[in-house]
């Protein structure tokens, strides 16, 4: 039972995520790319990869998403992800077509990473 309590934040739920500044709805829980399978993670020479296992995914500071139209122009190799609302433009994260490393140590390629601290989570009334 205690293990299930620890996994509760990782289980799919019916939430949507919005910009913390303007509250524009950006994506839903189902759009988040899972990356906690560390057995398949490249174990390269990255300082963030923790010896003896990685930080649990519940402690990740970012979410990784599939590329979406609201990111704007992602033609460059790397760049910032901004809120698409005109007049807001809050920097929500970054993208890197070569990949990026999560705070848990997992390498995600390509990386469309949004910072959890820049988003608000709400229960989705449609589900």
XYZ file of N, CA, C and O in Angstrom, residues 55-115:
244
model
N 16.901 9.868 -9.281
C 15.882 10.481 -8.451
C 14.525 9.992 -8.941
O 14.320 9.875 -10.143
N 13.575 9.699 -8.059
C 12.249 9.271 -8.522
C 11.621 10.319 -9.435
O 11.850 11.507 -9.267
N 10.833 9.836 -10.414
C 10.227 10.734 -11.393
C 9.332 11.775 -10.730
O 9.127 12.851 -11.268
N 8.795 11.466 -9.545
C 7.940 12.432 -8.861
C 8.727 13.678 -8.457
O 8.146 14.709 -8.166
N 10.061 13.584 -8.435
C 10.899 14.715 -8.071
C 11.448 15.455 -9.294
O 12.254 16.361 -9.148
N 11.027 15.056 -10.477
C 11.470 15.747 -11.688
C 10.983 17.191 -11.625
O 9.878 17.457 -11.178
N 11.799 18.097 -12.097
C 11.439 19.510 -12.071
C 10.777 19.959 -13.371
O 10.331 21.093 -13.473
N 10.731 19.072 -14.364
C 10.150 19.409 -15.664
C 9.279 18.281 -16.178
O 9.374 17.154 -15.718
N 8.446 18.638 -17.161
C 7.714 17.644 -17.927
C 8.229 17.713 -19.351
O 8.619 18.770 -19.837
N 8.219 16.571 -20.016
C 8.614 16.492 -21.419
C 7.366 16.207 -22.240
O 6.549 15.369 -21.864
N 7.232 16.918 -23.343
C 6.062 16.812 -24.195
C 6.489 16.456 -25.612
O 7.663 16.607 -25.974
N 5.532 16.003 -26.408
C 5.754 15.865 -27.845
C 5.683 17.277 -28.431
O 5.037 18.154 -27.865
N 6.313 17.477 -29.575
C 6.254 18.786 -30.218
C 4.793 19.146 -30.483
O 4.000 18.303 -30.871
N 4.437 20.397 -30.223
C 3.063 20.842 -30.397
C 3.065 22.204 -31.091
O 4.036 22.956 -31.011
N 1.963 22.519 -31.750
C 1.885 23.769 -32.513
C 2.010 25.007 -31.629
O 2.488 26.048 -32.076
N 1.608 24.938 -30.359
C 1.681 26.130 -29.507
C 3.113 26.506 -29.137
O 3.357 27.589 -28.626
N 4.089 25.623 -29.427
C 5.497 25.955 -29.168
C 5.993 27.051 -30.104
O 7.013 27.660 -29.842
N 5.309 27.257 -31.216
C 5.770 28.225 -32.199
C 6.819 27.605 -33.096
O 6.819 26.400 -33.341
N 7.738 28.426 -33.597
C 8.771 27.970 -34.519
C 9.827 27.166 -33.769
O 10.492 27.688 -32.873
N 9.965 25.897 -34.129
C 10.981 25.037 -33.506
C 11.976 24.570 -34.561
O 12.517 23.473 -34.476
N 12.214 25.425 -35.561
C 13.103 25.075 -36.658
C 14.576 25.067 -36.287
O 15.373 24.381 -36.926
N 14.968 25.829 -35.281
C 16.363 25.827 -34.837
C 16.643 24.562 -34.038
O 15.726 23.913 -33.531
N 17.914 24.250 -33.858
C 18.304 23.067 -33.096
C 17.880 23.192 -31.632
O 17.417 22.231 -31.020
N 18.015 24.381 -31.072
C 17.635 24.627 -29.676
C 16.865 25.940 -29.595
O 16.978 26.791 -30.475
N 16.113 26.093 -28.534
C 15.384 27.342 -28.347
C 14.544 27.303 -27.086
O 14.536 26.313 -26.351
N 13.847 28.381 -26.843
C 12.982 28.514 -25.666
C 11.536 28.225 -26.047
O 11.115 28.484 -27.171
N 10.784 27.707 -25.080
C 9.343 27.508 -25.240
C 8.669 28.613 -24.442
O 8.883 28.739 -23.239
N 7.877 29.444 -25.138
C 7.183 30.564 -24.511
C 5.681 30.323 -24.536
O 5.164 29.617 -25.391
N 4.986 30.955 -23.601
C 3.525 30.936 -23.612
C 3.070 31.579 -24.923
O 3.566 32.651 -25.293
N 2.120 30.953 -25.626
C 1.689 31.487 -26.913
C 0.725 32.674 -26.828
O 0.417 33.280 -27.848
N 0.261 33.022 -25.630
C -0.685 34.116 -25.484
C -0.012 35.447 -25.823
O 1.041 35.769 -25.271
N -0.642 36.197 -26.726
C -0.104 37.498 -27.097
C -0.080 38.394 -25.864
O -1.051 38.473 -25.110
N 1.040 39.019 -25.603
C 1.180 39.888 -24.445
C 1.695 39.178 -23.202
O 2.041 39.820 -22.229
N 1.735 37.859 -23.216
C 2.267 37.120 -22.055
C 3.719 36.743 -22.335
O 4.630 37.361 -21.826
N 3.920 35.724 -23.149
C 5.269 35.353 -23.559
C 6.164 34.790 -22.468
O 7.378 34.749 -22.626
N 5.586 34.335 -21.345
C 6.387 33.768 -20.264
C 7.211 32.598 -20.780
O 6.704 31.746 -21.505
N 8.495 32.552 -20.440
C 9.337 31.429 -20.823
C 8.952 30.236 -19.959
O 9.080 30.273 -18.740
N 8.461 29.180 -20.615
C 7.979 27.996 -19.912
C 9.011 26.884 -19.873
O 8.941 26.003 -19.017
N 9.941 26.897 -20.790
C 10.940 25.835 -20.850
C 11.812 26.004 -22.072
O 12.032 27.120 -22.546
N 12.256 24.876 -22.601
C 13.150 24.924 -23.754
C 12.964 23.671 -24.601
O 12.337 22.704 -24.180
N 13.532 23.728 -25.799
C 13.548 22.543 -26.647
C 14.946 22.342 -27.191
O 15.734 23.279 -27.303
N 15.252 21.101 -27.488
C 16.536 20.750 -28.061
C 16.323 19.478 -28.875
O 15.999 18.429 -28.302
N 16.475 19.578 -30.183
C 16.261 18.417 -31.046
C 17.296 17.332 -30.793
O 17.058 16.166 -31.096
N 18.449 17.686 -30.219
C 19.476 16.693 -29.896
C 19.204 15.994 -28.576
O 19.855 15.001 -28.255
N 18.271 16.517 -27.802
C 17.914 15.897 -26.530
C 18.294 16.765 -25.357
O 19.026 17.747 -25.481
N 17.761 16.400 -24.220
C 18.044 17.108 -22.984
C 17.916 16.162 -21.813
O 17.266 15.118 -21.908
N 18.527 16.527 -20.726
C 18.527 15.663 -19.551
C 17.593 16.204 -18.485
O 17.613 17.390 -18.165
N 16.774 15.327 -17.941
C 15.865 15.677 -16.854
C 16.650 15.729 -15.539
O 17.742 15.171 -15.426
N 16.061 16.362 -14.559
C 16.698 16.425 -13.244
C 16.817 15.044 -12.596
O 17.614 14.856 -11.688
N 16.046 14.048 -13.097
C 16.130 12.686 -12.558
C 17.287 11.911 -13.178
O 17.579 10.796 -12.752
N 17.933 12.482 -14.192
C 19.058 11.821 -14.823
C 18.743 11.194 -16.161
O 19.643 10.802 -16.888
N 17.494 11.098 -16.526
C 17.090 10.451 -17.776
C 17.300 11.401 -18.941
O 16.973 12.581 -18.871
N 17.867 10.894 -20.029
C 18.088 11.664 -21.239
C 16.888 11.455 -22.158
O 16.488 10.319 -22.408
N 16.290 12.545 -22.648
C 15.106 12.484 -23.496
C 15.426 13.140 -24.838
O 15.912 14.267 -24.867
N 15.170 12.408 -25.939
C 15.465 12.913 -27.277
C 14.267 12.720 -28.181
O 13.749 11.622 -28.247
N 13.815 13.737 -28.903
C 14.135 15.150 -28.724
C 13.531 15.655 -27.422
O 12.644 15.026 -26.856
N 13.998 16.791 -26.986
C 13.580 17.330 -25.696
C 12.725 18.583 -25.870
O 13.211 19.597 -26.350
N 11.448 18.452 -25.514
C 10.542 19.600 -25.423
C 10.140 19.667 -23.963
O 9.225 18.975 -23.521
N 10.872 20.453 -23.211
C 10.835 20.443 -21.754
C 10.165 21.705 -21.228
O 10.517 22.810 -21.631
N 9.171 21.521 -20.338
C 8.533 22.663 -19.693
C 8.743 22.539 -18.188
O 8.664 21.456 -17.617
N 9.034 23.657 -17.561
C 9.341 23.696 -16.132
C 8.046 23.649 -15.317
O 7.148 24.472 -15.526
